[in-house]
Coordinates of C-alpha atoms in Angstrom, one line a residue:
M1 CA 28.0 -60.8 -31.5
R2 CA 26.3 -63.7 -31.0
R3 CA 26.5 -66.9 -34.0
V4 CA 23.4 -66.7 -36.6
G5 CA 21.6 -69.4 -37.5
S6 CA 18.9 -71.0 -40.4
L7 CA 20.4 -69.0 -43.2
F8 CA 21.1 -71.7 -45.4
E9 CA 17.6 -72.6 -46.0
Q10 CA 17.1 -68.8 -47.1
V11 CA 20.1 -69.2 -49.2
V12 CA 18.7 -72.1 -51.6
D13 CA 14.7 -70.4 -51.8
R14 CA 13.5 -70.2 -55.2
E15 CA 12.8 -66.2 -54.9
N16 CA 16.6 -65.9 -53.5
L17 CA 18.1 -67.5 -56.7
R18 CA 15.9 -65.7 -58.8
L19 CA 17.5 -62.4 -57.6
A20 CA 20.6 -63.3 -57.5
F21 CA 20.3 -64.4 -60.9
S22 CA 19.3 -61.3 -62.2
K23 CA 22.1 -59.6 -60.5
T24 CA 24.4 -61.9 -62.0
L25 CA 22.5 -61.4 -65.0
R26 CA 23.5 -57.3 -65.6
G27 CA 26.2 -56.5 -67.9
K28 CA 26.4 -60.2 -68.8
R29 CA 23.2 -60.8 -71.3
S30 CA 25.4 -61.3 -74.5
R31 CA 27.8 -63.8 -72.4
S32 CA 27.3 -67.8 -74.2
D33 CA 27.0 -69.6 -70.4
A34 CA 24.3 -66.6 -70.0
R35 CA 22.5 -67.2 -72.3
R36 CA 22.7 -70.8 -72.6
F37 CA 21.0 -70.2 -68.7
V38 CA 18.3 -67.9 -69.6
V39 CA 17.1 -70.9 -72.3
K40 CA 16.2 -72.9 -69.1
L41 CA 16.0 -71.0 -66.2
D42 CA 13.4 -72.5 -63.9
E43 CA 15.0 -75.5 -64.4
N44 CA 18.6 -74.4 -63.7
L45 CA 17.2 -72.8 -60.5
D46 CA 15.9 -75.9 -59.6
W47 CA 18.9 -77.9 -60.1
M48 CA 20.5 -75.7 -58.0
R49 CA 18.5 -75.5 -55.6
L50 CA 18.1 -79.3 -55.5
T51 CA 22.4 -79.4 -55.9
L52 CA 22.7 -77.4 -52.8
V53 CA 20.0 -78.9 -50.8
R54 CA 22.3 -82.4 -51.3
G55 CA 25.7 -80.6 -51.1
D56 CA 26.8 -81.7 -54.5
F57 CA 27.1 -78.7 -56.6
P58 CA 30.1 -78.7 -58.4
L59 CA 32.4 -76.2 -58.0
G60 CA 35.6 -74.7 -59.5
V61 CA 34.8 -74.3 -62.5
H62 CA 36.3 -71.0 -63.5
L63 CA 38.2 -68.8 -66.4
Q64 CA 42.1 -67.3 -65.2
F65 CA 43.4 -64.5 -66.8
T66 CA 46.1 -61.2 -66.0
I67 CA 45.2 -57.8 -66.1
F68 CA 47.8 -55.2 -65.7
D69 CA 46.0 -52.4 -63.8
P70 CA 48.0 -50.7 -62.4
K71 CA 49.9 -54.2 -61.5
E72 CA 50.0 -57.1 -62.3
R73 CA 47.0 -59.7 -60.9
L74 CA 46.0 -63.1 -62.1
I75 CA 41.7 -62.8 -61.8
T76 CA 39.7 -66.2 -60.6
A77 CA 36.5 -65.4 -62.5
P78 CA 33.6 -68.2 -61.7
C79 CA 31.4 -69.6 -64.3
F80 CA 28.2 -68.0 -64.4
R81 CA 26.4 -70.3 -62.3
E82 CA 28.3 -70.5 -59.8
R83 CA 28.7 -66.6 -59.6
V84 CA 24.8 -66.6 -59.1
L85 CA 25.4 -69.1 -56.6
H86 CA 28.1 -65.8 -55.1
H87 CA 25.3 -63.5 -55.4
A88 CA 22.3 -66.1 -53.6
I89 CA 24.7 -66.4 -51.1
T90 CA 25.5 -62.4 -50.0
N91 CA 22.6 -61.3 -50.8
V92 CA 21.8 -63.6 -46.8
C93 CA 24.9 -63.2 -45.7
E94 CA 26.5 -59.2 -46.3
P95 CA 24.7 -58.3 -43.6
V96 CA 25.3 -60.4 -41.3
F97 CA 29.3 -59.8 -42.2
E98 CA 27.8 -55.8 -42.1
R99 CA 26.6 -56.1 -38.4
W100 CA 29.8 -57.2 -37.5
L101 CA 32.4 -55.0 -39.4
I102 CA 33.5 -52.5 -38.1
A103 CA 32.8 -48.4 -39.0
D104 CA 36.0 -47.8 -40.3
S105 CA 36.6 -50.6 -42.6
F106 CA 35.4 -49.2 -46.1
A107 CA 36.6 -51.6 -48.5
C108 CA 33.2 -53.5 -50.7
R109 CA 30.8 -52.2 -48.2
R110 CA 27.5 -50.3 -49.3
G111 CA 27.9 -46.7 -48.3
K112 CA 31.3 -46.9 -48.4
G113 CA 33.9 -47.2 -50.6
R114 CA 37.7 -45.5 -51.2
L115 CA 36.7 -42.0 -51.7
A116 CA 34.8 -42.3 -48.0
A117 CA 37.9 -44.0 -46.9
L118 CA 39.8 -40.9 -48.2
S119 CA 37.4 -38.2 -46.5
R120 CA 37.6 -40.3 -43.7
A121 CA 41.9 -40.5 -43.6
R122 CA 41.9 -37.0 -44.0
S123 CA 39.7 -35.8 -41.2
F124 CA 42.1 -38.0 -38.8
A125 CA 45.6 -36.3 -40.6
A126 CA 44.3 -33.4 -39.2
R127 CA 43.9 -34.6 -35.7
F128 CA 46.9 -36.4 -35.5
P129 CA 50.1 -35.5 -35.8
F130 CA 51.8 -39.2 -37.3
F131 CA 50.9 -41.5 -38.8
L132 CA 51.7 -45.6 -40.0
K133 CA 50.8 -47.2 -43.2
F134 CA 51.4 -50.6 -43.7
D135 CA 50.0 -53.4 -46.7
V136 CA 49.3 -57.1 -46.2
R137 CA 52.2 -58.9 -48.7
K138 CA 50.7 -60.5 -51.0
Y139 CA 47.2 -60.9 -49.2
F140 CA 44.6 -62.6 -51.3
S141 CA 47.0 -65.1 -52.1
S142 CA 47.9 -65.5 -48.3
I143 CA 44.7 -66.1 -46.4
S144 CA 44.8 -69.6 -45.1
H145 CA 41.4 -71.9 -45.4
E146 CA 41.7 -73.6 -41.9
I147 CA 41.5 -69.8 -39.9
L148 CA 39.1 -68.8 -42.3
C149 CA 37.1 -71.2 -42.1
D150 CA 37.0 -71.5 -38.2
K151 CA 37.0 -67.6 -37.8
L152 CA 33.6 -68.1 -39.9
E153 CA 32.3 -71.2 -37.3
R154 CA 32.7 -68.2 -34.8
L155 CA 30.1 -66.3 -36.9
F156 CA 27.7 -68.4 -38.6
K157 CA 26.5 -71.7 -36.9
D158 CA 24.1 -73.4 -39.4
K159 CA 26.2 -76.4 -40.5
P160 CA 25.1 -76.6 -44.1
L161 CA 25.6 -72.8 -44.6
L162 CA 29.3 -73.5 -43.2
E163 CA 29.7 -76.8 -45.1
L164 CA 28.9 -74.8 -48.2
L165 CA 31.3 -71.5 -47.4
N166 CA 34.2 -74.3 -47.1
R167 CA 33.5 -75.6 -50.0
I168 CA 33.7 -72.5 -52.3
I169 CA 36.7 -71.7 -50.1
T170 CA 39.1 -75.0 -50.5
G171 CA 37.9 -74.8 -54.2
F172 CA 41.0 -72.6 -54.8
E173 CA 44.5 -73.0 -53.7
A174 CA 47.2 -70.4 -54.8
S175 CA 49.6 -72.7 -52.6
P176 CA 48.6 -75.5 -50.3
G177 CA 45.5 -74.5 -48.0
R178 CA 46.1 -70.6 -48.5
G179 CA 44.1 -68.5 -50.9
L180 CA 41.0 -66.8 -52.2
P181 CA 40.4 -65.9 -55.7
I182 CA 40.8 -62.2 -56.4
G183 CA 37.6 -61.6 -59.0
S184 CA 34.8 -63.5 -57.0
L185 CA 32.2 -61.8 -54.8
T186 CA 32.6 -64.2 -51.8
S187 CA 36.3 -63.5 -51.7
Q188 CA 35.8 -59.8 -51.4
H189 CA 33.9 -60.7 -48.0
F190 CA 35.5 -63.4 -47.0
A191 CA 39.4 -61.2 -47.4
N192 CA 37.3 -58.2 -45.7
F193 CA 36.0 -60.4 -42.9
Y194 CA 39.1 -62.1 -42.3
L195 CA 41.2 -58.7 -41.3
G196 CA 38.2 -57.4 -39.2
W197 CA 39.7 -59.6 -36.9
F198 CA 42.9 -56.9 -37.3
D199 CA 40.2 -54.5 -37.3
R200 CA 38.8 -55.6 -33.4
F201 CA 42.8 -55.9 -31.9
V202 CA 43.8 -52.5 -33.2
K203 CA 40.0 -50.7 -31.8
E204 CA 40.0 -53.2 -29.0
R205 CA 43.2 -53.5 -27.3
L206 CA 45.4 -51.1 -28.9
R207 CA 42.8 -48.3 -27.9
V208 CA 44.0 -47.1 -31.5
K209 CA 41.5 -44.0 -32.0
G210 CA 42.7 -43.0 -35.7
Y211 CA 42.4 -45.5 -37.9
V212 CA 41.0 -46.7 -41.7
R213 CA 41.1 -49.9 -43.6
Y214 CA 40.6 -50.6 -47.0
M215 CA 41.1 -54.4 -47.8
D216 CA 44.6 -54.7 -46.8
D217 CA 45.9 -51.3 -46.9
C218 CA 45.9 -50.2 -43.2
A219 CA 46.4 -46.4 -41.7
L220 CA 46.8 -45.7 -38.0
W221 CA 47.3 -41.8 -36.6
G222 CA 48.8 -41.2 -33.3
A223 CA 50.2 -38.4 -30.9
S224 CA 54.0 -39.8 -31.5
S225 CA 56.4 -41.8 -33.6
V226 CA 57.4 -43.7 -30.6
E227 CA 53.6 -45.0 -30.3
M228 CA 53.6 -45.8 -33.7
R229 CA 56.7 -48.0 -33.6
G230 CA 55.2 -49.9 -30.9
W231 CA 51.9 -50.2 -32.6
L232 CA 53.8 -51.6 -35.6
Q233 CA 55.0 -54.1 -33.7
D234 CA 51.8 -55.2 -32.0
A235 CA 50.7 -55.5 -35.4
R236 CA 53.1 -57.2 -36.9
G237 CA 52.9 -60.2 -34.2
F238 CA 48.8 -59.8 -34.3
L239 CA 49.0 -60.8 -38.2
S240 CA 51.6 -63.2 -38.1
T241 CA 49.9 -65.4 -34.8
Q242 CA 46.8 -65.0 -35.5
L243 CA 46.2 -64.9 -38.9
A244 CA 49.7 -66.4 -40.8
L245 CA 50.1 -63.3 -42.7
D246 CA 53.5 -61.1 -43.8
L247 CA 53.3 -57.1 -43.9
K248 CA 55.2 -56.1 -46.4
A249 CA 58.9 -55.3 -46.2
H250 CA 58.9 -51.2 -45.8
P251 CA 56.0 -49.9 -43.6
Y252 CA 56.6 -46.8 -42.9
I253 CA 56.2 -43.8 -40.3
N254 CA 56.0 -40.1 -40.7
R255 CA 53.8 -36.9 -39.9
S256 CA 50.6 -36.2 -41.3
S257 CA 51.7 -33.0 -42.7
H258 CA 54.1 -34.2 -45.4
G259 CA 51.4 -36.6 -46.7
L260 CA 50.3 -39.8 -46.1
D261 CA 50.4 -42.5 -49.9
F262 CA 46.7 -43.9 -49.5
L263 CA 44.7 -45.6 -52.2
G264 CA 45.8 -43.6 -54.8
C265 CA 46.2 -40.2 -53.2
R266 CA 48.4 -38.7 -51.3
V267 CA 46.2 -37.4 -47.8
F268 CA 47.1 -33.9 -46.0
P269 CA 45.7 -32.5 -43.4
D270 CA 43.7 -29.8 -45.5
R271 CA 43.4 -31.6 -48.9
L272 CA 43.7 -34.9 -51.4
M273 CA 46.5 -34.8 -54.3
L274 CA 46.7 -37.7 -56.7
N275 CA 50.0 -39.2 -56.0
R276 CA 52.8 -39.6 -58.3
R277 CA 51.7 -43.0 -59.8
S278 CA 48.4 -41.8 -60.6
R279 CA 49.1 -38.8 -61.5
V280 CA 51.3 -41.1 -64.6
W281 CA 48.5 -43.0 -65.2
F282 CA 46.1 -40.5 -65.6
R283 CA 48.6 -38.6 -68.1
R284 CA 48.5 -41.7 -70.1
R285 CA 45.0 -42.4 -69.3
L286 CA 44.5 -38.5 -71.2
V287 CA 46.4 -39.4 -74.1
A288 CA 44.7 -42.8 -75.1
L289 CA 41.5 -41.5 -74.4
E290 CA 42.0 -38.6 -76.5
K291 CA 43.8 -40.6 -79.4
A292 CA 40.2 -42.5 -79.3
Y293 CA 38.4 -39.9 -79.4
L294 CA 40.5 -37.8 -82.4
L295 CA 39.3 -41.4 -84.0
G296 CA 35.8 -41.1 -84.2
R297 CA 35.6 -44.3 -81.7
L298 CA 34.7 -42.8 -78.8
G299 CA 32.3 -39.9 -78.2
F300 CA 32.7 -37.3 -75.8
R301 CA 30.5 -37.9 -73.2
L302 CA 32.2 -41.3 -72.7
V303 CA 35.0 -39.8 -72.9
L304 CA 34.4 -37.8 -69.6
A305 CA 32.7 -40.1 -68.4
Q306 CA 35.9 -42.7 -68.9
Q307 CA 38.7 -39.6 -67.4
M308 CA 36.7 -38.6 -64.3
W309 CA 34.4 -41.2 -62.5
W310 CA 37.0 -41.8 -59.8
I311 CA 38.4 -38.4 -59.4
P312 CA 38.2 -37.4 -55.5
R313 CA 35.9 -34.3 -55.1
Q314 CA 38.2 -32.7 -52.8
T315 CA 41.0 -33.1 -55.6
E316 CA 41.9 -29.1 -57.4
P317 CA 40.1 -29.2 -60.2
T318 CA 42.8 -27.2 -62.4
A319 CA 44.7 -30.4 -61.9
F320 CA 42.2 -32.5 -64.3
R321 CA 41.6 -29.8 -66.7
S322 CA 42.2 -31.0 -70.2
R323 CA 40.8 -28.7 -73.6
R324 CA 42.0 -30.5 -76.3
F325 CA 39.2 -32.8 -76.0
L326 CA 36.7 -30.3 -75.9
A327 CA 34.4 -29.4 -78.5
P328 CA 33.7 -26.1 -79.3
G329 CA 31.8 -24.1 -76.1
K330 CA 32.2 -26.8 -73.8
R331 CA 34.0 -27.0 -70.9
L332 CA 35.6 -30.0 -69.1
L333 CA 35.0 -28.5 -65.5

């Protein structure tokens, strides 16, 4: 793919900044920083455009907090004006990233997502007898700023845009010269793009036909366990030497008929099921929702929406049937 230029002018265009503001405002109208931005909207947009053109737009103002669902993660949330900038960049650069990525990468892409990844994984499980599953150790914290900036220069040739992207990338460090903040819109696209080079290695060099990646969760399918072990060695070498990444300690190889733990589910050639961790989480969630419903804190429709939004359509409906929530005459499924 040829390098793309003349994008910085589109990023700082007044209409693009206004569109980015509208996207950032969704669901955040009650926040104090959003209200302050709205009060002087035209002045703020003009100031953003001016400072971006001058190259001194202030970056790095963020709020950090920890979540524990399902595991502990440090979230770094940018301030409102920086969120507007991230949306402005994404409006222009997302189509470029999209054209560069392969079809079997499913995270943070329109028309893709978790359920599409699971469906694709199930189709490969039905075609190939063995699978290899691995993921990257502390992926977001391990991304090299130098390597990422170098890779971006292979995709974009617009110098002001590259300088802006470099400032965003280097404005956060989990360790010296490494790390992207979880909770930033641009981080999702940078992280997806970073492993896009591994996608191309798998498809173009290893010639793997059965491959699915969801951010740093990777699954490969093939004809034999010997083939899987060879791919694992090659993948480990590429990730280490080309992207400065390490795999988690226990990648595993098994028969497709035994089931693959992937994205919270167990993938078999003929069906999908929740894995053990997801079942435990879902039971706890049901108990918490039932308690909130009985205490009058949540209505029935909201309870139903919160417990059903993430379940794969192929999953057995009876696994999620609960009558304790139901008002007379209503069915959950």
